[in-house]
JSON list of C-alpha atoms in Angstrom, two decimals:
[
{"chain": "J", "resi": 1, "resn": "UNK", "atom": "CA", "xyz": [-42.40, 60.06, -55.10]},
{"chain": "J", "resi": 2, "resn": "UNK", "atom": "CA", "xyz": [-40.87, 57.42, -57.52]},
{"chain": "J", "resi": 3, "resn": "UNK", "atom": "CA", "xyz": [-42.69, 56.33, -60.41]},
{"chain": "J", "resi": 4, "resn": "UNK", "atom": "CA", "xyz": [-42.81, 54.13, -63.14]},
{"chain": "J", "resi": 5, "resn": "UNK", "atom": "CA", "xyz": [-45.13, 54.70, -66.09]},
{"chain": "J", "resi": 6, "resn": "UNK", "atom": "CA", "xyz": [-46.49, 51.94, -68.50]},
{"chain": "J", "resi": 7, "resn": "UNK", "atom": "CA", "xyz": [-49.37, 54.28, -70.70]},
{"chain": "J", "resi": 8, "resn": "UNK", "atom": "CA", "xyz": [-50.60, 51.32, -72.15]},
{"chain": "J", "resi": 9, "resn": "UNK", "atom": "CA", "xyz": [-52.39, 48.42, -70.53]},
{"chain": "J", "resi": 10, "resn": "UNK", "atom": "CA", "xyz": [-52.82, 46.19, -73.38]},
{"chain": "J", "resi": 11, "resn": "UNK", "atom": "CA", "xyz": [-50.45, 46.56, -76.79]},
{"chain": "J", "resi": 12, "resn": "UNK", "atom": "CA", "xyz": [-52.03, 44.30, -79.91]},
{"chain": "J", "resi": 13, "resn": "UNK", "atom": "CA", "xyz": [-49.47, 43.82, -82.63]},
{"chain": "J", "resi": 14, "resn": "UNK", "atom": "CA", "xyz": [-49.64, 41.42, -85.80]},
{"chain": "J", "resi": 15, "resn": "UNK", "atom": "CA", "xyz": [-46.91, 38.87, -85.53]},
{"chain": "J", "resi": 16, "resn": "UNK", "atom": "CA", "xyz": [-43.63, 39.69, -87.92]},
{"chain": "J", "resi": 17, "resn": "UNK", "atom": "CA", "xyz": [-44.47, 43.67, -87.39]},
{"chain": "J", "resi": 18, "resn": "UNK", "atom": "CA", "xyz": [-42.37, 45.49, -85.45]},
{"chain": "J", "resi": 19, "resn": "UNK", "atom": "CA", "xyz": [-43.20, 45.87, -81.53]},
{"chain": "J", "resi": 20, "resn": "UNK", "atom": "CA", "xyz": [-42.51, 48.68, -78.79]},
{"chain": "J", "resi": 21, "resn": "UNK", "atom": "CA", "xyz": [-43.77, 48.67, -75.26]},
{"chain": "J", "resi": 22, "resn": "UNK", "atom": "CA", "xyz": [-43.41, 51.77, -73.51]},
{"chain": "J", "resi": 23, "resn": "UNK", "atom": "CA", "xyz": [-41.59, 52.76, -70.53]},
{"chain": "J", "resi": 24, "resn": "UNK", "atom": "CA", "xyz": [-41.03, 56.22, -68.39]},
{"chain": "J", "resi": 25, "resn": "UNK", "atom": "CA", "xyz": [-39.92, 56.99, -65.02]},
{"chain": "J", "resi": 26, "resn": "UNK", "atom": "CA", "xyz": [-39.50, 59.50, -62.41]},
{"chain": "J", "resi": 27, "resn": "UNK", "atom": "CA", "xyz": [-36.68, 58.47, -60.27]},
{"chain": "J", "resi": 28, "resn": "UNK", "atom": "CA", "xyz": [-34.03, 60.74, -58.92]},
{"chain": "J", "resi": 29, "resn": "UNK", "atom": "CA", "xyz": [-30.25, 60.46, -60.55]},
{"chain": "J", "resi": 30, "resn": "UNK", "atom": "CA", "xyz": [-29.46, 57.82, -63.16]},
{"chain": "J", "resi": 31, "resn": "UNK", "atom": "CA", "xyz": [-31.23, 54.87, -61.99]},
{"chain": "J", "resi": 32, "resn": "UNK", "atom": "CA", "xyz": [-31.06, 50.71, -62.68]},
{"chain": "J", "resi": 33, "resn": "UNK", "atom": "CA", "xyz": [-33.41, 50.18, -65.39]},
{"chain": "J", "resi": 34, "resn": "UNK", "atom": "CA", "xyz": [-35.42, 46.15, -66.07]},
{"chain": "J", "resi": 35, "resn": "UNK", "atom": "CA", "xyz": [-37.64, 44.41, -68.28]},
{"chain": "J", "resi": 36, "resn": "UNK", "atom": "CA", "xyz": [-39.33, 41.95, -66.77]},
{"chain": "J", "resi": 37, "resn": "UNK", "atom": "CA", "xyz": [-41.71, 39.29, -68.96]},
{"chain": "J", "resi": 38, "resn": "UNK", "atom": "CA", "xyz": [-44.40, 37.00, -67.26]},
{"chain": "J", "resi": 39, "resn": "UNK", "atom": "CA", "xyz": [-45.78, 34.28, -69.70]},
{"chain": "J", "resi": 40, "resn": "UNK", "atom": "CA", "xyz": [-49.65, 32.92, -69.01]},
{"chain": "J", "resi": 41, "resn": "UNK", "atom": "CA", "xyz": [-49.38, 30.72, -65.30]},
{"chain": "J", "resi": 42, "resn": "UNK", "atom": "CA", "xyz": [-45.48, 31.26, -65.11]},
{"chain": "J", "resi": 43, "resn": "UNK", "atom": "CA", "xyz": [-43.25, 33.27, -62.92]},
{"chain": "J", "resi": 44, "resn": "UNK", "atom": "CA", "xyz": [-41.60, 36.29, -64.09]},
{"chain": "J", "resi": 45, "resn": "UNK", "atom": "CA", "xyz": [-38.47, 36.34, -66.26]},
{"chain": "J", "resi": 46, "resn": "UNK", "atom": "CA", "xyz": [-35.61, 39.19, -66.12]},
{"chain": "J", "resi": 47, "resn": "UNK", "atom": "CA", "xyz": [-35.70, 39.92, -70.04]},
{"chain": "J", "resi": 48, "resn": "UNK", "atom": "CA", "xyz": [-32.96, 42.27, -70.18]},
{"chain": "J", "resi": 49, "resn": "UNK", "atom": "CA", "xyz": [-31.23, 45.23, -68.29]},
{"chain": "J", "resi": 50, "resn": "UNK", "atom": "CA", "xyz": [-29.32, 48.72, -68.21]},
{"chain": "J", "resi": 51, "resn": "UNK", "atom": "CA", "xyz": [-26.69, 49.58, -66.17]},
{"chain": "J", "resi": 52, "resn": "UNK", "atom": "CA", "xyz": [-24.29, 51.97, -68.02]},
{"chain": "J", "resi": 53, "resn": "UNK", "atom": "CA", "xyz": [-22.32, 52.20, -71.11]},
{"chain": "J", "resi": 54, "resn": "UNK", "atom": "CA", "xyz": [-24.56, 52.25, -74.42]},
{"chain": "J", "resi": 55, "resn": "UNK", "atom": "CA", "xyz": [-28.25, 53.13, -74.70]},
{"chain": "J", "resi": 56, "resn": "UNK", "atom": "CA", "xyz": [-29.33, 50.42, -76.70]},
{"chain": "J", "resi": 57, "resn": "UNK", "atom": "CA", "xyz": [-29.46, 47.22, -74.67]},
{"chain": "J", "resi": 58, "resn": "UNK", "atom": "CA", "xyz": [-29.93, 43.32, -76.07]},
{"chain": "J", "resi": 59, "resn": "UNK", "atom": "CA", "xyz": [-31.76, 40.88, -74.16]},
{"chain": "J", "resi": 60, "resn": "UNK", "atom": "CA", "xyz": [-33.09, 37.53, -74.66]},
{"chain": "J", "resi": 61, "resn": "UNK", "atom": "CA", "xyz": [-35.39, 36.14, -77.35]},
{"chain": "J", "resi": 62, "resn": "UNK", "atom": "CA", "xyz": [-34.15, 38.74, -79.04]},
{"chain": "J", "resi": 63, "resn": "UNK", "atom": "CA", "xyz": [-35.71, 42.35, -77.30]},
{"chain": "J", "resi": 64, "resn": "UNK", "atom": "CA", "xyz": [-33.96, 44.98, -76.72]},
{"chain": "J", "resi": 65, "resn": "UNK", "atom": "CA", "xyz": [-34.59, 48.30, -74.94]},
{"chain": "J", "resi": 66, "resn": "UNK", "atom": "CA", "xyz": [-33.22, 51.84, -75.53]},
{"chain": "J", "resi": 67, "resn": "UNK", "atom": "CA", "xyz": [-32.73, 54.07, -72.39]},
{"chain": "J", "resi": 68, "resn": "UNK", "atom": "CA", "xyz": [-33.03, 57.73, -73.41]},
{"chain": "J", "resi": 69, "resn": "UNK", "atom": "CA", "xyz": [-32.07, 60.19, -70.38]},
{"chain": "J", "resi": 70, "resn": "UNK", "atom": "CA", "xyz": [-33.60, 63.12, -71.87]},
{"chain": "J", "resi": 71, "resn": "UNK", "atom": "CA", "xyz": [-37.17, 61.45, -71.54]},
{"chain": "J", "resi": 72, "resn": "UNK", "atom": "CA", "xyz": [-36.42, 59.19, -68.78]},
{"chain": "J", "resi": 73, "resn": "UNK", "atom": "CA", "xyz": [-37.70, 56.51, -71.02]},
{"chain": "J", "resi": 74, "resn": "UNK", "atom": "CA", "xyz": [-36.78, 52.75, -71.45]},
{"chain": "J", "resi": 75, "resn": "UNK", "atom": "CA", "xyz": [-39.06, 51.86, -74.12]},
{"chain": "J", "resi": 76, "resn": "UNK", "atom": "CA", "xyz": [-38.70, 47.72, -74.90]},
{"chain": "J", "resi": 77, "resn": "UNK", "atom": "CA", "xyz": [-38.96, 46.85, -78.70]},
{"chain": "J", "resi": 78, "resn": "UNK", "atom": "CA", "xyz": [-38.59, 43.94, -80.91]},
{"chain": "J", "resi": 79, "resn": "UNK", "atom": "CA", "xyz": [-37.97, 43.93, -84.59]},
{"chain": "J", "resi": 80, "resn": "UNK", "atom": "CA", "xyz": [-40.45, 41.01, -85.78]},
{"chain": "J", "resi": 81, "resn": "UNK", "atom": "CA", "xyz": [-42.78, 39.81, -83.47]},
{"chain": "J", "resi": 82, "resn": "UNK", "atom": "CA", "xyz": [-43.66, 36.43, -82.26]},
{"chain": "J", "resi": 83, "resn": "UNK", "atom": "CA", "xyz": [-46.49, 34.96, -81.56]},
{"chain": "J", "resi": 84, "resn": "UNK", "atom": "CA", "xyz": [-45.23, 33.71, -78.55]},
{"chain": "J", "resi": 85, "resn": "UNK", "atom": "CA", "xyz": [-44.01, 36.66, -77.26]},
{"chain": "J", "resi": 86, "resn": "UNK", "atom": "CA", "xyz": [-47.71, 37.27, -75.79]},
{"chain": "J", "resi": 87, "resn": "UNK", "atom": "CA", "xyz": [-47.53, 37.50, -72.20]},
{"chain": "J", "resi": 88, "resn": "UNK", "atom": "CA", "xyz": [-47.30, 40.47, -69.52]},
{"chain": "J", "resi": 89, "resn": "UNK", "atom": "CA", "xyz": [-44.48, 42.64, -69.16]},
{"chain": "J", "resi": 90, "resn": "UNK", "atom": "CA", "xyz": [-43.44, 44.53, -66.46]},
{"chain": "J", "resi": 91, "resn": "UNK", "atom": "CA", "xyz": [-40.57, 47.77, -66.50]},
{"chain": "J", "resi": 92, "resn": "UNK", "atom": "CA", "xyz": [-38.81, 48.02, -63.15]},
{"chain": "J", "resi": 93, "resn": "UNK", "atom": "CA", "xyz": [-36.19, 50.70, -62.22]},
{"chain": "J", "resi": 94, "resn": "UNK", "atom": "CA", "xyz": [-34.16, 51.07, -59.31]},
{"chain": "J", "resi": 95, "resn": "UNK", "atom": "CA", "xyz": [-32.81, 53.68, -57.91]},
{"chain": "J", "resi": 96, "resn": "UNK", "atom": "CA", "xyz": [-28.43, 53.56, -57.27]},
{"chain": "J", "resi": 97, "resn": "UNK", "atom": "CA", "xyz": [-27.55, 54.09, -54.34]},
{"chain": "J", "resi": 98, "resn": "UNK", "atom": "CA", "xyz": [-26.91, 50.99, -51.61]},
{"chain": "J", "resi": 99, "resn": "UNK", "atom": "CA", "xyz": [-29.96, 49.14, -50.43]},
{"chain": "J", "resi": 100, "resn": "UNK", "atom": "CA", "xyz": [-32.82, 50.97, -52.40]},
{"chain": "J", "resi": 101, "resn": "UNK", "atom": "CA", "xyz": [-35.85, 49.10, -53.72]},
{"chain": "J", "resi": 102, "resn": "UNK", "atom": "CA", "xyz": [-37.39, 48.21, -56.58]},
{"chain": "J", "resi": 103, "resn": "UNK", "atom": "CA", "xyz": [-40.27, 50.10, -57.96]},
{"chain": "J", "resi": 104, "resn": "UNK", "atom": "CA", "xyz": [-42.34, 48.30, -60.87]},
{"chain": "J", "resi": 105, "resn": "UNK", "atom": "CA", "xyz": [-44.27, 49.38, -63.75]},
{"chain": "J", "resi": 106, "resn": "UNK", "atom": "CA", "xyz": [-48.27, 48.47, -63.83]},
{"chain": "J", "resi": 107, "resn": "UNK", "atom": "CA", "xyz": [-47.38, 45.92, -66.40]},
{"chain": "J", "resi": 108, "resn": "UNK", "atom": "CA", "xyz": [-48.40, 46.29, -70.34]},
{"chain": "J", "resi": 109, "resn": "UNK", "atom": "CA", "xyz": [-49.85, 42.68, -71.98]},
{"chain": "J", "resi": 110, "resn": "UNK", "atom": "CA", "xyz": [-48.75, 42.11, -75.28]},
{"chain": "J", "resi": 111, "resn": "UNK", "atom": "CA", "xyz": [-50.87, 40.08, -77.84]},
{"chain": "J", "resi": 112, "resn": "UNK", "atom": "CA", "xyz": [-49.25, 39.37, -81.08]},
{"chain": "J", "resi": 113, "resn": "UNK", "atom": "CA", "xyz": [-51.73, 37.68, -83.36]},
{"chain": "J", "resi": 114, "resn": "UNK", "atom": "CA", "xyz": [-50.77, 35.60, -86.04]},
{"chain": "Z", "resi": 1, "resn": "UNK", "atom": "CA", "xyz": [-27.99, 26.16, -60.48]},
{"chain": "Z", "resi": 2, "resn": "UNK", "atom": "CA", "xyz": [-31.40, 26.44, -58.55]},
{"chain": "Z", "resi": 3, "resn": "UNK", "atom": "CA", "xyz": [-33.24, 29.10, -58.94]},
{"chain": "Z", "resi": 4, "resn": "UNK", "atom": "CA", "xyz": [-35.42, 30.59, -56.17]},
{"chain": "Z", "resi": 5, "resn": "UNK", "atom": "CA", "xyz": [-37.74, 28.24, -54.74]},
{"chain": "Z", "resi": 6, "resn": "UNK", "atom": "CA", "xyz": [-41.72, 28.57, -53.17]},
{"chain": "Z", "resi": 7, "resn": "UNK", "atom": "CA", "xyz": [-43.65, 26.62, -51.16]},
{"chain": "Z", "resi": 8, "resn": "UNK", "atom": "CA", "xyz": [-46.23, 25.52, -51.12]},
{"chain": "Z", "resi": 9, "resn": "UNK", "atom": "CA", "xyz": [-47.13, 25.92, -54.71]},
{"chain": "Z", "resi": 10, "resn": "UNK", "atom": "CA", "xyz": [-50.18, 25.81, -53.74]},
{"chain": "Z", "resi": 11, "resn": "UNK", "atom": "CA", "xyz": [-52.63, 26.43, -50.49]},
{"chain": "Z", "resi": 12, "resn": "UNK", "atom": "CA", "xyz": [-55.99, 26.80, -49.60]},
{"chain": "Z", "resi": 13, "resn": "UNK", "atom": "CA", "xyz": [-57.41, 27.85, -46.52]},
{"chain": "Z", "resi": 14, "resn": "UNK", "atom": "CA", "xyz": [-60.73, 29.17, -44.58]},
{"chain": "Z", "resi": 15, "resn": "UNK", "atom": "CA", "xyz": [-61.24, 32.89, -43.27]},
{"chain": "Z", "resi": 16, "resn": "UNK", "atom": "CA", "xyz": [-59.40, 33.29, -40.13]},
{"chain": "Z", "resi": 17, "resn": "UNK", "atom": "CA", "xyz": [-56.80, 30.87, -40.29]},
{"chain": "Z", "resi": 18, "resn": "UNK", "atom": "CA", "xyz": [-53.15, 31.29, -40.29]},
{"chain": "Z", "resi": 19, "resn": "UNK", "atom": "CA", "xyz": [-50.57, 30.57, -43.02]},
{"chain": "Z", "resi": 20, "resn": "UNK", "atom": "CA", "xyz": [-46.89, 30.73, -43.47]},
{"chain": "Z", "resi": 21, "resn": "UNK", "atom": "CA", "xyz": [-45.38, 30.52, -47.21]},
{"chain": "Z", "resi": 22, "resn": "UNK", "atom": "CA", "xyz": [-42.16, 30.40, -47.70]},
{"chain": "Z", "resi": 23, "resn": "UNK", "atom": "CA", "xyz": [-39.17, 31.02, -49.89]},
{"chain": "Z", "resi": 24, "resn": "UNK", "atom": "CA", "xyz": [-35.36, 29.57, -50.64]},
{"chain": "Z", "resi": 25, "resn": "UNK", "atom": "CA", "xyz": [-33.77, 32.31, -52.68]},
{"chain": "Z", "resi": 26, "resn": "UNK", "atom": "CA", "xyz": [-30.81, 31.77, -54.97]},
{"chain": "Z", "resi": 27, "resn": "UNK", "atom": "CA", "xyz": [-27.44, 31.27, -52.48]},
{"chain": "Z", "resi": 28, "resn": "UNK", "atom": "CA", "xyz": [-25.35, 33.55, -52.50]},
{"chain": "Z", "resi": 29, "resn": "UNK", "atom": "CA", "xyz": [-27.98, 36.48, -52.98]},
{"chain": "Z", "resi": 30, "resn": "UNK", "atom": "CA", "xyz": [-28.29, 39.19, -49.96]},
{"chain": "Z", "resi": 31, "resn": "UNK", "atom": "CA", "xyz": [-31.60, 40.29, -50.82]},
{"chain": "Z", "resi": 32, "resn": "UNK", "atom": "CA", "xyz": [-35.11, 38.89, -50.61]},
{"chain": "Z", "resi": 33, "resn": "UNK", "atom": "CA", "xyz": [-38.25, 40.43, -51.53]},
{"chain": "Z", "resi": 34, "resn": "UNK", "atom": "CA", "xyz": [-41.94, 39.59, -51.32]},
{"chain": "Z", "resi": 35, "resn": "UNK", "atom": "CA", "xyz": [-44.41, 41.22, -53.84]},
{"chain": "Z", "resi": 36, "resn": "UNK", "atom": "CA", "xyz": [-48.24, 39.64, -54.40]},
{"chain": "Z", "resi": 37, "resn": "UNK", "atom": "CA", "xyz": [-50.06, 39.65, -57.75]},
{"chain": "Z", "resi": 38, "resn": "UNK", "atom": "CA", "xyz": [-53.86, 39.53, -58.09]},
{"chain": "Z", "resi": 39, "resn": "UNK", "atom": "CA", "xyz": [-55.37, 37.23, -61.12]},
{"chain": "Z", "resi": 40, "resn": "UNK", "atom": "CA", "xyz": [-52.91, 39.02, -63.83]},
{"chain": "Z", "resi": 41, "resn": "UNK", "atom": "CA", "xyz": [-52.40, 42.49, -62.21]},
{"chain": "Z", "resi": 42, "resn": "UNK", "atom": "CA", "xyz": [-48.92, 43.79, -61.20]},
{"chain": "Z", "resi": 43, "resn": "UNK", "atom": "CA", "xyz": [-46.88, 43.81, -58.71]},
{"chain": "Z", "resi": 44, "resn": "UNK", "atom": "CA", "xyz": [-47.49, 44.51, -55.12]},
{"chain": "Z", "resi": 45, "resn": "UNK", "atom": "CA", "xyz": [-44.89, 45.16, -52.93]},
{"chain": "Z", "resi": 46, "resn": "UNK", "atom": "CA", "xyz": [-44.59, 43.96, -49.86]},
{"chain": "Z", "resi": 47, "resn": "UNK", "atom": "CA", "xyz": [-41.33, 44.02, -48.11]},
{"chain": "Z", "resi": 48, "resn": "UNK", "atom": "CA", "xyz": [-37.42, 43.81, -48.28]},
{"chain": "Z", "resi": 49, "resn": "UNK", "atom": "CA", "xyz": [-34.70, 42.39, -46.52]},
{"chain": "Z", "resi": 50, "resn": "UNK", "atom": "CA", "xyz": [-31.19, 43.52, -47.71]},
{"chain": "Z", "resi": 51, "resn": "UNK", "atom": "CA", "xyz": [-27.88, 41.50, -45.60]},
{"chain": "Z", "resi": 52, "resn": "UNK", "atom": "CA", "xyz": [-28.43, 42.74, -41.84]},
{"chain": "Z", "resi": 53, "resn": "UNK", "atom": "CA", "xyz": [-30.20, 46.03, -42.36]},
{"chain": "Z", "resi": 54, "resn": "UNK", "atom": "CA", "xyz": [-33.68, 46.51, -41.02]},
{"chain": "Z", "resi": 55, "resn": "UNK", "atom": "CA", "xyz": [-35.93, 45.06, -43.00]},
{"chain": "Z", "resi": 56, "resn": "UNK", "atom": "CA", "xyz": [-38.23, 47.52, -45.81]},
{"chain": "Z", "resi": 57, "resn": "UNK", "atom": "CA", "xyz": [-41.97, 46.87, -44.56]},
{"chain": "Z", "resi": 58, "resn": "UNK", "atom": "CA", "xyz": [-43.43, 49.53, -45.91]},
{"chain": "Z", "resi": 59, "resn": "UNK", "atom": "CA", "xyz": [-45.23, 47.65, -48.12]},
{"chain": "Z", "resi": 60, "resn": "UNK", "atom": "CA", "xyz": [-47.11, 45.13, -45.83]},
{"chain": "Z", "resi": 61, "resn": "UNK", "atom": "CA", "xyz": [-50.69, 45.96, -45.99]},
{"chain": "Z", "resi": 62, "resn": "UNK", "atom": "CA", "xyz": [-51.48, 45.32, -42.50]},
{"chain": "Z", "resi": 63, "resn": "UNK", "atom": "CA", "xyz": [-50.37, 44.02, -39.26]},
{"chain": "Z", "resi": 64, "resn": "UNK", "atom": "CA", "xyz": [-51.82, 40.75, -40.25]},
{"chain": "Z", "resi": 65, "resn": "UNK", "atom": "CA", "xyz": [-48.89, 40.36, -42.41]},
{"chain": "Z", "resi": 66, "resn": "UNK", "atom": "CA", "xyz": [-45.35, 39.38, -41.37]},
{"chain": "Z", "resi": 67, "resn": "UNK", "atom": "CA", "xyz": [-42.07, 38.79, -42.66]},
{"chain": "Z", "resi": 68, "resn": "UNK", "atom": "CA", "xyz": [-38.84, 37.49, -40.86]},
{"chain": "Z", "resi": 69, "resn": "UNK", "atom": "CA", "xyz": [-35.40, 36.13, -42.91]},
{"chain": "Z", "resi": 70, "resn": "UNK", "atom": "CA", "xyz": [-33.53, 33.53, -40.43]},
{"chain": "Z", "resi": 71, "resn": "UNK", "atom": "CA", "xyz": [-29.54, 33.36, -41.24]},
{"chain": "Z", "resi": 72, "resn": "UNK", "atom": "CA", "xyz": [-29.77, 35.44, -43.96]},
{"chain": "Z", "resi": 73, "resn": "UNK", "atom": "CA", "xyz": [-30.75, 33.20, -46.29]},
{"chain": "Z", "resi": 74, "resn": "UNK", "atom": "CA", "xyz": [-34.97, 31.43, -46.41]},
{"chain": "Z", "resi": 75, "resn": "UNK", "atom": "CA", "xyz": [-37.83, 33.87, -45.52]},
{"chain": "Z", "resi": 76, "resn": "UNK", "atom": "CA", "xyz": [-41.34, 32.97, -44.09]},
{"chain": "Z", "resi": 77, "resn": "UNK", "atom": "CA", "xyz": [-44.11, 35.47, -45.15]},
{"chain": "Z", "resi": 78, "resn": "UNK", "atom": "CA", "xyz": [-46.89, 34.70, -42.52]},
{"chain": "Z", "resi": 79, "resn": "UNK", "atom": "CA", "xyz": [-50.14, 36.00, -42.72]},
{"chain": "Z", "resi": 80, "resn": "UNK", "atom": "CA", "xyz": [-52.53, 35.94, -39.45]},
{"chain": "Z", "resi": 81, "resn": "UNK", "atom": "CA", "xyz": [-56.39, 36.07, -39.91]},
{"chain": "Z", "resi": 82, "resn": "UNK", "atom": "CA", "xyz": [-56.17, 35.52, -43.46]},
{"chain": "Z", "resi": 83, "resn": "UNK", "atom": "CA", "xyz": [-59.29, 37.44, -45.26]},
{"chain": "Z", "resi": 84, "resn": "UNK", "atom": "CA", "xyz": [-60.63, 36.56, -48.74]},
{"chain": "Z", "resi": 85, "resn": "UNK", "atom": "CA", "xyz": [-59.24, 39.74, -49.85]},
{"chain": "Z", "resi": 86, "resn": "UNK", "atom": "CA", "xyz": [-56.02, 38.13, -49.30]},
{"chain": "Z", "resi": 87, "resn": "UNK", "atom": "CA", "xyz": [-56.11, 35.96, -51.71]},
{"chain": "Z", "resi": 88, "resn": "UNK", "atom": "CA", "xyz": [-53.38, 36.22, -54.64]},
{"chain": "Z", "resi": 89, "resn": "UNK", "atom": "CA", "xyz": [-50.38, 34.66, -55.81]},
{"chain": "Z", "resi": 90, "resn": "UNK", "atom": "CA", "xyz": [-47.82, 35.56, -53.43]},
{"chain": "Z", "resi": 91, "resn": "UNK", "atom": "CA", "xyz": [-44.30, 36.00, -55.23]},
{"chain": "Z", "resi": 92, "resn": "UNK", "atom": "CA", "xyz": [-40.54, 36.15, -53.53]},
{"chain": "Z", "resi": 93, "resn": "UNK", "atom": "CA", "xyz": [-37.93, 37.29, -55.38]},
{"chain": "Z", "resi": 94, "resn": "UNK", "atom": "CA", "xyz": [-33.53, 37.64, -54.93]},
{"chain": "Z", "resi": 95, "resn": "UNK", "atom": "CA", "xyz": [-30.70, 39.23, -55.99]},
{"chain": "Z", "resi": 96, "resn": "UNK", "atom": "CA", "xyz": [-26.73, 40.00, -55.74]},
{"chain": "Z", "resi": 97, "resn": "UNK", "atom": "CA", "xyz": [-27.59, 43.63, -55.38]},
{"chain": "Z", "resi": 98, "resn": "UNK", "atom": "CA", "xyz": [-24.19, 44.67, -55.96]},
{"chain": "Z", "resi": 99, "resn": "UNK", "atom": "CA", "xyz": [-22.91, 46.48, -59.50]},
{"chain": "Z", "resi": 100, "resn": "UNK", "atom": "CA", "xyz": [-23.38, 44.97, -62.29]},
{"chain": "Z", "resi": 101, "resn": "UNK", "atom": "CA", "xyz": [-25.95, 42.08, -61.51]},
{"chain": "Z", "resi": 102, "resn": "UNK", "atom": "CA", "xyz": [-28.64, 43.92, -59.69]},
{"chain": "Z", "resi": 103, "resn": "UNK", "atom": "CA", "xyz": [-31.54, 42.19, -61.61]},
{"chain": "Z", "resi": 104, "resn": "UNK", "atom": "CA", "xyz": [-33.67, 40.17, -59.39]},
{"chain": "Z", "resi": 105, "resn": "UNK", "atom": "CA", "xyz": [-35.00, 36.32, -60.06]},
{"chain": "Z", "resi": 106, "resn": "UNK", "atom": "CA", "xyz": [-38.35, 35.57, -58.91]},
{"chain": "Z", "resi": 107, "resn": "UNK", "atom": "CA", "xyz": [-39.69, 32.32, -57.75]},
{"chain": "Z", "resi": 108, "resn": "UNK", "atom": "CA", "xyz": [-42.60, 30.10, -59.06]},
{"chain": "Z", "resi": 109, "resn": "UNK", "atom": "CA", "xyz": [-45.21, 31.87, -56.68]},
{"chain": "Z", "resi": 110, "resn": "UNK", "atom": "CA", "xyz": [-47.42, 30.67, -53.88]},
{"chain": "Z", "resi": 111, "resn": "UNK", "atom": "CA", "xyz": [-51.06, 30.84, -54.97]},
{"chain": "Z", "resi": 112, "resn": "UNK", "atom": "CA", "xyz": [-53.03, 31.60, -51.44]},
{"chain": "Z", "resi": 113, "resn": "UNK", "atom": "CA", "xyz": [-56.69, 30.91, -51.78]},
{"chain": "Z", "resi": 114, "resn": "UNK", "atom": "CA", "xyz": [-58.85, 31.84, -48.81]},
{"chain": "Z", "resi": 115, "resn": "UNK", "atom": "CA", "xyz": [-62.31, 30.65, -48.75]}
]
């Protein structure tokens, strides 16, 4: 069955430290991979995305994500950390072929404290 | 341009009664999905309509729950008998699905209260 793995429920960071929420997947072939963000009583945002080409992708308000194949992980970081980057986020892949689905990650909420 | 677009924002209703929420998803986009979300949880999935194909309901968690997408373009999520367990924030979300813009853009939600 296809999976999507956040190991951490809650991630506590100090703002201006470095951040990484974690990511893994068990999807057959080389899957769509998604960060998704959801900020406190607002809908979800597409933060950033991989399709092909390099492994290291940029995103807004300045994330990025690094897809490694080997350990069918997307892992979304963030060199300084922002308070206001507390909210839930959510890693979704996807698998290629025509007309296949989504399948989300239980969502990890970030809490950067100042 | 617009994004995708819920209503009602809002709706409250007693055990037993029927609703019907509905969604405008961006133009242009062939596919629609529903999820729901309890209080700050993740996603549920619920179904998934892609152009003309049948429709992915695997998600719906009962027969109470119904989904149809008229011309291709707004779905109505209807749910019959509503139960307090039913009570979430019910989110639609579309995309292009075709290379490279696969992402998908969600709309506000429909919070569903049952009482």
């Amino acid at each position: 069955a296809q999976s999507v793995a956040q190991p951490e429920d809650q991630v506590n960071v100090a703002e201006g430290n470095p951040l990484t929420v974690k990511c893994t997947y068990s999807v057959s072939g080389n899957p769509y991979l998604f960060w998704y963000v959801q900020y406190p009583n607002r809908g979800l945002q597409f933060l950033l995305k991989y399709i092909t080409g390099d492994n290291l992708v940029k995103g807004s308000y300045g994330f990025e994500a690094e897809f490694n194949k080997s350990q069918t992980s997307f892992h979304l970081k963030k060199p300084s950390a922002l308070v206001s980057d507390s909210a839930l986020y959510f890693c979704a892949v996807r698998p290629r072929n025509y007309g296949q689905n989504f399948v989300f990650g239980p969502g990890t909420r970030l809490s950067v404290l100042p | 341009g617009a994004g995708v677009s819920q209503s009602p924002s809002n709706k409250v209703t007693e055990k037993g009664k029927d609703v019907e929420l509905r969604c405008d998803p961006i133009s242009g986009h062939t596919a629609l999905y529903w999820y729901r979300q309890s209080l700050g949880q993740g996603l549920e999935f619920l179904i998934y309509f892609q152009g003309n194909s049948a429709p992915d309901k695997s998600g719906l968690p009962s027969d109470r729950f119904s989904a149809e997408r008229t011309g291709g373009s707004v779905s109505t999520l209807t749910i019959q008998r509503t139960q307090q367990e039913d009570s979430a924030v019910y989110l639609c979300a579309s995309s292009k699905n075709r290379e490279p813009t696969y992402e998908q853009y969600f709309g506000p939600g429909t919070r569903l209260t049952v009482t």
